Amino acid sequence: MRDVSLPARLARVEEQLAQLQRTGWERDELPLYPTAFTALAFSDATAWTTLWETVFAPRTAGLALGLTVVGDQVGAVNTGGEWQVLLAGAVVWSGTVPANFTVQSPATTLDLLPYRGAAEVALQIQTRRTAGANTGGRNGNGGSIGLSPRYARML
């Protein structure tokens, strides 16, 4: 026979909640592929350049995305720039890379609801250099902007 008293029911609900919190959420990792040959893709271009991309079918409401970005240093000149994330060709998140040679770790959750009806959506992560040396550096064209995804989880 099932206990219908409020304290007993509340105790069952609290135990079920604690069990769910211990278990955690099930999440799907979204693979991102570099367009360069290194693990931390660099670009010294002053025009927008895609460093990471993937095509996926949005089947959840959100995409938790974390990045690591860093400028370069050529001689004593620091490199700064910008980065942006595009979904289906539209900029949905962006930021700057200050010209002070520090690592940043931006993170956000992108809303996938407008794209739920699409069979495929392209996700691109781009950078461009806006300040720094114009010669020397990693590829000879001046300082570079380094960018790598830390995680991409569909929630």
mmCIF file with all atom_site columns, C-alpha atoms in Angstrom:
data_model
loop_
_atom_site.group_PDB
_atom_site.id
_atom_site.type_symbol
_atom_site.label_atom_id
_atom_site.label_alt_id
_atom_site.label_comp_id
_atom_site.label_asym_id
_atom_site.label_entity_id
_atom_site.label_seq_id
_atom_site.pdbx_PDB_ins_code
_atom_site.Cartn_x
_atom_site.Cartn_y
_atom_site.Cartn_z
_atom_site.occupancy
_atom_site.B_iso_or_equiv
_atom_site.pdbx_formal_charge
_atom_site.auth_seq_id
_atom_site.auth_comp_id
_atom_site.auth_asym_id
_atom_site.auth_atom_id
_atom_site.pdbx_PDB_model_num
ATOM 1   C CA . MET A 1 1   ? 0.000  0.000  0.000   1.00 0.00 ? 1   MET A CA 1
ATOM 2   C CA . ARG A 1 2   ? 1.307  3.415  -0.997  1.00 0.00 ? 2   ARG A CA 1
ATOM 3   C CA . ASP A 1 3   ? 1.811  6.083  1.658   1.00 0.00 ? 3   ASP A CA 1
ATOM 4   C CA . VAL A 1 4   ? -0.153 9.229  0.751   1.00 0.00 ? 4   VAL A CA 1
ATOM 5   C CA . SER A 1 5   ? 1.032  11.444 3.588   1.00 0.00 ? 5   SER A CA 1
ATOM 6   C CA . LEU A 1 6   ? 2.647  14.694 2.530   1.00 0.00 ? 6   LEU A CA 1
ATOM 7   C CA . PRO A 1 7   ? 5.908  14.187 4.481   1.00 0.00 ? 7   PRO A CA 1
ATOM 8   C CA . ALA A 1 8   ? 6.436  10.732 2.944   1.00 0.00 ? 8   ALA A CA 1
ATOM 9   C CA . ARG A 1 9   ? 5.735  11.994 -0.574  1.00 0.00 ? 9   ARG A CA 1
ATOM 10  C CA . LEU A 1 10  ? 8.042  14.965 -0.061  1.00 0.00 ? 10  LEU A CA 1
ATOM 11  C CA . ALA A 1 11  ? 10.833 12.663 1.160   1.00 0.00 ? 11  ALA A CA 1
ATOM 12  C CA . ARG A 1 12  ? 10.458 10.510 -1.987  1.00 0.00 ? 12  ARG A CA 1
ATOM 13  C CA . VAL A 1 13  ? 10.611 13.564 -4.250  1.00 0.00 ? 13  VAL A CA 1
ATOM 14  C CA . GLU A 1 14  ? 13.713 14.879 -2.443  1.00 0.00 ? 14  GLU A CA 1
ATOM 15  C CA . GLU A 1 15  ? 15.448 11.501 -2.826  1.00 0.00 ? 15  GLU A CA 1
ATOM 16  C CA . GLN A 1 16  ? 14.591 11.362 -6.537  1.00 0.00 ? 16  GLN A CA 1
ATOM 17  C CA . LEU A 1 17  ? 15.911 14.916 -7.021  1.00 0.00 ? 17  LEU A CA 1
ATOM 18  C CA . ALA A 1 18  ? 19.144 14.067 -5.202  1.00 0.00 ? 18  ALA A CA 1
ATOM 19  C CA . GLN A 1 19  ? 19.574 10.998 -7.408  1.00 0.00 ? 19  GLN A CA 1
ATOM 20  C CA . LEU A 1 20  ? 19.085 13.070 -10.573 1.00 0.00 ? 20  LEU A CA 1
ATOM 21  C CA . GLN A 1 21  ? 21.634 15.630 -9.366  1.00 0.00 ? 21  GLN A CA 1
ATOM 22  C CA . ARG A 1 22  ? 24.173 12.871 -8.705  1.00 0.00 ? 22  ARG A CA 1
ATOM 23  C CA . THR A 1 23  ? 23.577 11.353 -12.132 1.00 0.00 ? 23  THR A CA 1
ATOM 24  C CA . GLY A 1 24  ? 23.923 14.615 -14.093 1.00 0.00 ? 24  GLY A CA 1
ATOM 25  C CA . TRP A 1 25  ? 22.602 15.526 -17.506 1.00 0.00 ? 25  TRP A CA 1
ATOM 26  C CA . GLU A 1 26  ? 23.184 13.550 -20.630 1.00 0.00 ? 26  GLU A CA 1
ATOM 27  C CA . ARG A 1 27  ? 24.855 15.746 -23.227 1.00 0.00 ? 27  ARG A CA 1
ATOM 28  C CA . ASP A 1 28  ? 26.001 15.203 -26.778 1.00 0.00 ? 28  ASP A CA 1
ATOM 29  C CA . GLU A 1 29  ? 29.433 16.498 -27.744 1.00 0.00 ? 29  GLU A CA 1
ATOM 30  C CA . LEU A 1 30  ? 29.502 18.260 -31.109 1.00 0.00 ? 30  LEU A CA 1
ATOM 31  C CA . PRO A 1 31  ? 32.753 17.674 -33.013 1.00 0.00 ? 31  PRO A CA 1
ATOM 32  C CA . LEU A 1 32  ? 34.405 20.714 -34.565 1.00 0.00 ? 32  LEU A CA 1
ATOM 33  C CA . TYR A 1 33  ? 37.013 20.304 -37.290 1.00 0.00 ? 33  TYR A CA 1
ATOM 34  C CA . PRO A 1 34  ? 40.015 22.597 -37.819 1.00 0.00 ? 34  PRO A CA 1
ATOM 35  C CA . THR A 1 35  ? 40.600 24.122 -41.211 1.00 0.00 ? 35  THR A CA 1
ATOM 36  C CA . ALA A 1 36  ? 44.341 24.411 -40.442 1.00 0.00 ? 36  ALA A CA 1
ATOM 37  C CA . PHE A 1 37  ? 46.930 21.720 -39.771 1.00 0.00 ? 37  PHE A CA 1
ATOM 38  C CA . THR A 1 38  ? 47.514 22.457 -36.064 1.00 0.00 ? 38  THR A CA 1
ATOM 39  C CA . ALA A 1 39  ? 45.567 21.649 -32.902 1.00 0.00 ? 39  ALA A CA 1
ATOM 40  C CA . LEU A 1 40  ? 45.345 25.333 -31.928 1.00 0.00 ? 40  LEU A CA 1
ATOM 41  C CA . ALA A 1 41  ? 44.541 26.922 -35.263 1.00 0.00 ? 41  ALA A CA 1
ATOM 42  C CA . PHE A 1 42  ? 46.237 30.263 -35.941 1.00 0.00 ? 42  PHE A CA 1
ATOM 43  C CA . SER A 1 43  ? 45.474 32.935 -38.511 1.00 0.00 ? 43  SER A CA 1
ATOM 44  C CA . ASP A 1 44  ? 47.367 36.117 -39.326 1.00 0.00 ? 44  ASP A CA 1
ATOM 45  C CA . ALA A 1 45  ? 44.819 37.308 -41.899 1.00 0.00 ? 45  ALA A CA 1
ATOM 46  C CA . THR A 1 46  ? 43.216 40.738 -41.583 1.00 0.00 ? 46  THR A CA 1
ATOM 47  C CA . ALA A 1 47  ? 40.057 39.429 -43.288 1.00 0.00 ? 47  ALA A CA 1
ATOM 48  C CA . TRP A 1 48  ? 37.677 36.984 -41.555 1.00 0.00 ? 48  TRP A CA 1
ATOM 49  C CA . THR A 1 49  ? 39.128 33.476 -41.763 1.00 0.00 ? 49  THR A CA 1
ATOM 50  C CA . THR A 1 50  ? 37.340 30.270 -40.698 1.00 0.00 ? 50  THR A CA 1
ATOM 51  C CA . LEU A 1 51  ? 39.504 28.250 -38.289 1.00 0.00 ? 51  LEU A CA 1
ATOM 52  C CA . TRP A 1 52  ? 36.945 25.672 -37.057 1.00 0.00 ? 52  TRP A CA 1
ATOM 53  C CA . GLU A 1 53  ? 33.727 24.369 -38.614 1.00 0.00 ? 53  GLU A CA 1
ATOM 54  C CA . THR A 1 54  ? 31.165 21.602 -38.648 1.00 0.00 ? 54  THR A CA 1
ATOM 55  C CA . VAL A 1 55  ? 27.765 20.785 -40.111 1.00 0.00 ? 55  VAL A CA 1
ATOM 56  C CA . PHE A 1 56  ? 25.146 19.283 -37.795 1.00 0.00 ? 56  PHE A CA 1
ATOM 57  C CA . ALA A 1 57  ? 21.434 18.615 -37.406 1.00 0.00 ? 57  ALA A CA 1
ATOM 58  C CA . PRO A 1 58  ? 20.131 20.710 -34.492 1.00 0.00 ? 58  PRO A CA 1
ATOM 59  C CA . ARG A 1 59  ? 18.044 18.374 -32.332 1.00 0.00 ? 59  ARG A CA 1
ATOM 60  C CA . THR A 1 60  ? 18.311 20.226 -29.024 1.00 0.00 ? 60  THR A CA 1
ATOM 61  C CA . ALA A 1 61  ? 17.394 23.697 -27.782 1.00 0.00 ? 61  ALA A CA 1
ATOM 62  C CA . GLY A 1 62  ? 20.901 24.930 -27.082 1.00 0.00 ? 62  GLY A CA 1
ATOM 63  C CA . LEU A 1 63  ? 24.594 24.538 -27.792 1.00 0.00 ? 63  LEU A CA 1
ATOM 64  C CA . ALA A 1 64  ? 27.021 25.246 -24.954 1.00 0.00 ? 64  ALA A CA 1
ATOM 65  C CA . LEU A 1 65  ? 30.220 26.515 -26.543 1.00 0.00 ? 65  LEU A CA 1
ATOM 66  C CA . GLY A 1 66  ? 33.526 27.360 -24.896 1.00 0.00 ? 66  GLY A CA 1
ATOM 67  C CA . LEU A 1 67  ? 36.547 28.800 -26.701 1.00 0.00 ? 67  LEU A CA 1
ATOM 68  C CA . THR A 1 68  ? 40.181 29.588 -25.990 1.00 0.00 ? 68  THR A CA 1
ATOM 69  C CA . VAL A 1 69  ? 41.638 32.609 -27.801 1.00 0.00 ? 69  VAL A CA 1
ATOM 70  C CA . VAL A 1 70  ? 45.049 34.244 -27.629 1.00 0.00 ? 70  VAL A CA 1
ATOM 71  C CA . GLY A 1 71  ? 46.959 36.907 -29.510 1.00 0.00 ? 71  GLY A CA 1
ATOM 72  C CA . ASP A 1 72  ? 50.553 36.626 -30.660 1.00 0.00 ? 72  ASP A CA 1
ATOM 73  C CA . GLN A 1 73  ? 53.733 38.563 -29.968 1.00 0.00 ? 73  GLN A CA 1
ATOM 74  C CA . VAL A 1 74  ? 56.251 39.425 -32.667 1.00 0.00 ? 74  VAL A CA 1
ATOM 75  C CA . GLY A 1 75  ? 59.314 41.096 -31.197 1.00 0.00 ? 75  GLY A CA 1
ATOM 76  C CA . ALA A 1 76  ? 57.840 43.475 -28.672 1.00 0.00 ? 76  ALA A CA 1
ATOM 77  C CA . VAL A 1 77  ? 54.602 44.056 -30.610 1.00 0.00 ? 77  VAL A CA 1
ATOM 78  C CA . ASN A 1 78  ? 51.455 42.311 -29.360 1.00 0.00 ? 78  ASN A CA 1
ATOM 79  C CA . THR A 1 79  ? 48.708 41.194 -31.724 1.00 0.00 ? 79  THR A CA 1
ATOM 80  C CA . GLY A 1 80  ? 45.000 41.818 -31.194 1.00 0.00 ? 80  GLY A CA 1
ATOM 81  C CA . GLY A 1 81  ? 41.928 40.931 -33.181 1.00 0.00 ? 81  GLY A CA 1
ATOM 82  C CA . GLU A 1 82  ? 38.363 39.715 -33.224 1.00 0.00 ? 82  GLU A CA 1
ATOM 83  C CA . TRP A 1 83  ? 36.548 36.383 -33.365 1.00 0.00 ? 83  TRP A CA 1
ATOM 84  C CA . GLN A 1 84  ? 32.993 35.450 -34.313 1.00 0.00 ? 84  GLN A CA 1
ATOM 85  C CA . VAL A 1 85  ? 30.738 32.385 -34.380 1.00 0.00 ? 85  VAL A CA 1
ATOM 86  C CA . LEU A 1 86  ? 28.332 31.898 -37.286 1.00 0.00 ? 86  LEU A CA 1
ATOM 87  C CA . LEU A 1 87  ? 25.277 29.637 -37.469 1.00 0.00 ? 87  LEU A CA 1
ATOM 88  C CA . ALA A 1 88  ? 23.887 29.162 -40.973 1.00 0.00 ? 88  ALA A CA 1
ATOM 89  C CA . GLY A 1 89  ? 25.959 32.146 -42.133 1.00 0.00 ? 89  GLY A CA 1
ATOM 90  C CA . ALA A 1 90  ? 24.690 34.594 -39.483 1.00 0.00 ? 90  ALA A CA 1
ATOM 91  C CA . VAL A 1 91  ? 26.874 35.945 -36.669 1.00 0.00 ? 91  VAL A CA 1
ATOM 92  C CA . VAL A 1 92  ? 25.428 34.726 -33.356 1.00 0.00 ? 92  VAL A CA 1
ATOM 93  C CA . TRP A 1 93  ? 28.326 35.445 -30.970 1.00 0.00 ? 93  TRP A CA 1
ATOM 94  C CA . SER A 1 94  ? 31.483 37.543 -31.185 1.00 0.00 ? 94  SER A CA 1
ATOM 95  C CA . GLY A 1 95  ? 34.279 39.046 -29.157 1.00 0.00 ? 95  GLY A CA 1
ATOM 96  C CA . THR A 1 96  ? 37.678 40.691 -29.212 1.00 0.00 ? 96  THR A CA 1
ATOM 97  C CA . VAL A 1 97  ? 41.229 39.521 -28.611 1.00 0.00 ? 97  VAL A CA 1
ATOM 98  C CA . PRO A 1 98  ? 43.069 42.307 -26.788 1.00 0.00 ? 98  PRO A CA 1
ATOM 99  C CA . ALA A 1 99  ? 46.589 43.133 -27.929 1.00 0.00 ? 99  ALA A CA 1
ATOM 100 C CA . ASN A 1 100 ? 48.149 42.187 -24.598 1.00 0.00 ? 100 ASN A CA 1
ATOM 101 C CA . PHE A 1 101 ? 49.176 38.542 -25.199 1.00 0.00 ? 101 PHE A CA 1
ATOM 102 C CA . THR A 1 102 ? 46.753 36.971 -22.700 1.00 0.00 ? 102 THR A CA 1
ATOM 103 C CA . VAL A 1 103 ? 44.662 33.816 -23.015 1.00 0.00 ? 103 VAL A CA 1
ATOM 104 C CA . GLN A 1 104 ? 40.889 34.254 -22.795 1.00 0.00 ? 104 GLN A CA 1
ATOM 105 C CA . SER A 1 105 ? 38.240 31.568 -22.298 1.00 0.00 ? 105 SER A CA 1
ATOM 106 C CA . PRO A 1 106 ? 34.836 32.903 -23.407 1.00 0.00 ? 106 PRO A CA 1
ATOM 107 C CA . ALA A 1 107 ? 31.789 30.654 -23.021 1.00 0.00 ? 107 ALA A CA 1
ATOM 108 C CA . THR A 1 108 ? 28.089 30.912 -23.854 1.00 0.00 ? 108 THR A CA 1
ATOM 109 C CA . THR A 1 109 ? 25.014 28.882 -24.729 1.00 0.00 ? 109 THR A CA 1
ATOM 110 C CA . LEU A 1 110 ? 23.722 29.471 -28.251 1.00 0.00 ? 110 LEU A CA 1
ATOM 111 C CA . ASP A 1 111 ? 19.968 29.270 -28.904 1.00 0.00 ? 111 ASP A CA 1
ATOM 112 C CA . LEU A 1 112 ? 19.269 26.546 -31.489 1.00 0.00 ? 112 LEU A CA 1
ATOM 113 C CA . LEU A 1 113 ? 15.463 26.888 -31.511 1.00 0.00 ? 113 LEU A CA 1
ATOM 114 C CA . PRO A 1 114 ? 15.362 29.006 -34.708 1.00 0.00 ? 114 PRO A CA 1
ATOM 115 C CA . TYR A 1 115 ? 17.293 26.234 -36.498 1.00 0.00 ? 115 TYR A CA 1
ATOM 116 C CA . ARG A 1 116 ? 15.381 23.172 -35.239 1.00 0.00 ? 116 ARG A CA 1
ATOM 117 C CA . GLY A 1 117 ? 13.523 22.706 -38.525 1.00 0.00 ? 117 GLY A CA 1
ATOM 118 C CA . ALA A 1 118 ? 16.689 22.620 -40.606 1.00 0.00 ? 118 ALA A CA 1
ATOM 119 C CA . ALA A 1 119 ? 18.182 19.297 -41.693 1.00 0.00 ? 119 ALA A CA 1
ATOM 120 C CA . GLU A 1 120 ? 21.719 20.735 -41.582 1.00 0.00 ? 120 GLU A CA 1
ATOM 121 C CA . VAL A 1 121 ? 23.240 23.866 -40.071 1.00 0.00 ? 121 VAL A CA 1
ATOM 122 C CA . ALA A 1 122 ? 26.798 25.044 -40.633 1.00 0.00 ? 122 ALA A CA 1
ATOM 123 C CA . LEU A 1 123 ? 28.700 26.267 -37.578 1.00 0.00 ? 123 LEU A CA 1
ATOM 124 C CA . GLN A 1 124 ? 31.841 28.327 -38.283 1.00 0.00 ? 124 GLN A CA 1
ATOM 125 C CA . ILE A 1 125 ? 34.321 29.980 -35.930 1.00 0.00 ? 125 ILE A CA 1
ATOM 126 C CA . GLN A 1 126 ? 36.312 32.805 -37.511 1.00 0.00 ? 126 GLN A CA 1
ATOM 127 C CA . THR A 1 127 ? 39.065 35.249 -36.528 1.00 0.00 ? 127 THR A CA 1
ATOM 128 C CA . ARG A 1 128 ? 40.824 38.275 -37.957 1.00 0.00 ? 128 ARG A CA 1
ATOM 129 C CA . ARG A 1 129 ? 43.830 40.319 -36.908 1.00 0.00 ? 129 ARG A CA 1
ATOM 130 C CA . THR A 1 130 ? 43.153 43.997 -36.251 1.00 0.00 ? 130 THR A CA 1
ATOM 131 C CA . ALA A 1 131 ? 46.370 45.131 -34.540 1.00 0.00 ? 131 ALA A CA 1
ATOM 132 C CA . GLY A 1 132 ? 49.985 44.033 -34.300 1.00 0.00 ? 132 GLY A CA 1
ATOM 133 C CA . ALA A 1 133 ? 53.040 43.489 -36.431 1.00 0.00 ? 133 ALA A CA 1
ATOM 134 C CA . ASN A 1 134 ? 52.635 43.230 -40.221 1.00 0.00 ? 134 ASN A CA 1
ATOM 135 C CA . THR A 1 135 ? 55.775 41.160 -40.837 1.00 0.00 ? 135 THR A CA 1
ATOM 136 C CA . GLY A 1 136 ? 57.506 38.254 -39.139 1.00 0.00 ? 136 GLY A CA 1
ATOM 137 C CA . GLY A 1 137 ? 55.527 35.986 -36.852 1.00 0.00 ? 137 GLY A CA 1
ATOM 138 C CA . ARG A 1 138 ? 54.286 32.432 -37.301 1.00 0.00 ? 138 ARG A CA 1
ATOM 139 C CA . ASN A 1 139 ? 53.486 32.623 -41.028 1.00 0.00 ? 139 ASN A CA 1
ATOM 140 C CA . GLY A 1 140 ? 55.542 35.670 -42.005 1.00 0.00 ? 140 GLY A CA 1
ATOM 141 C CA . ASN A 1 141 ? 52.588 38.058 -42.292 1.00 0.00 ? 141 ASN A CA 1
ATOM 142 C CA . GLY A 1 142 ? 52.706 39.436 -38.752 1.00 0.00 ? 142 GLY A CA 1
ATOM 143 C CA . GLY A 1 143 ? 51.179 38.321 -35.484 1.00 0.00 ? 143 GLY A CA 1
ATOM 144 C CA . SER A 1 144 ? 48.522 35.600 -35.400 1.00 0.00 ? 144 SER A CA 1
ATOM 145 C CA . ILE A 1 145 ? 45.285 35.029 -33.519 1.00 0.00 ? 145 ILE A CA 1
ATOM 146 C CA . GLY A 1 146 ? 45.067 31.549 -32.012 1.00 0.00 ? 146 GLY A CA 1
ATOM 147 C CA . LEU A 1 147 ? 41.658 29.988 -31.386 1.00 0.00 ? 147 LEU A CA 1
ATOM 148 C CA . SER A 1 148 ? 40.535 26.557 -30.218 1.00 0.00 ? 148 SER A CA 1
ATOM 149 C CA . PRO A 1 149 ? 37.184 25.244 -28.965 1.00 0.00 ? 149 PRO A CA 1
ATOM 150 C CA . ARG A 1 150 ? 37.293 23.916 -25.373 1.00 0.00 ? 150 ARG A CA 1
ATOM 151 C CA . TYR A 1 151 ? 33.913 22.220 -25.651 1.00 0.00 ? 151 TYR A CA 1
ATOM 152 C CA . ALA A 1 152 ? 30.759 22.147 -27.774 1.00 0.00 ? 152 ALA A CA 1
ATOM 153 C CA . ARG A 1 153 ? 27.832 20.372 -26.105 1.00 0.00 ? 153 ARG A CA 1
ATOM 154 C CA . MET A 1 154 ? 24.271 20.140 -27.358 1.00 0.00 ? 154 MET A CA 1
ATOM 155 C CA . LEU A 1 155 ? 21.966 20.637 -24.374 1.00 0.00 ? 155 LEU A CA 1
#
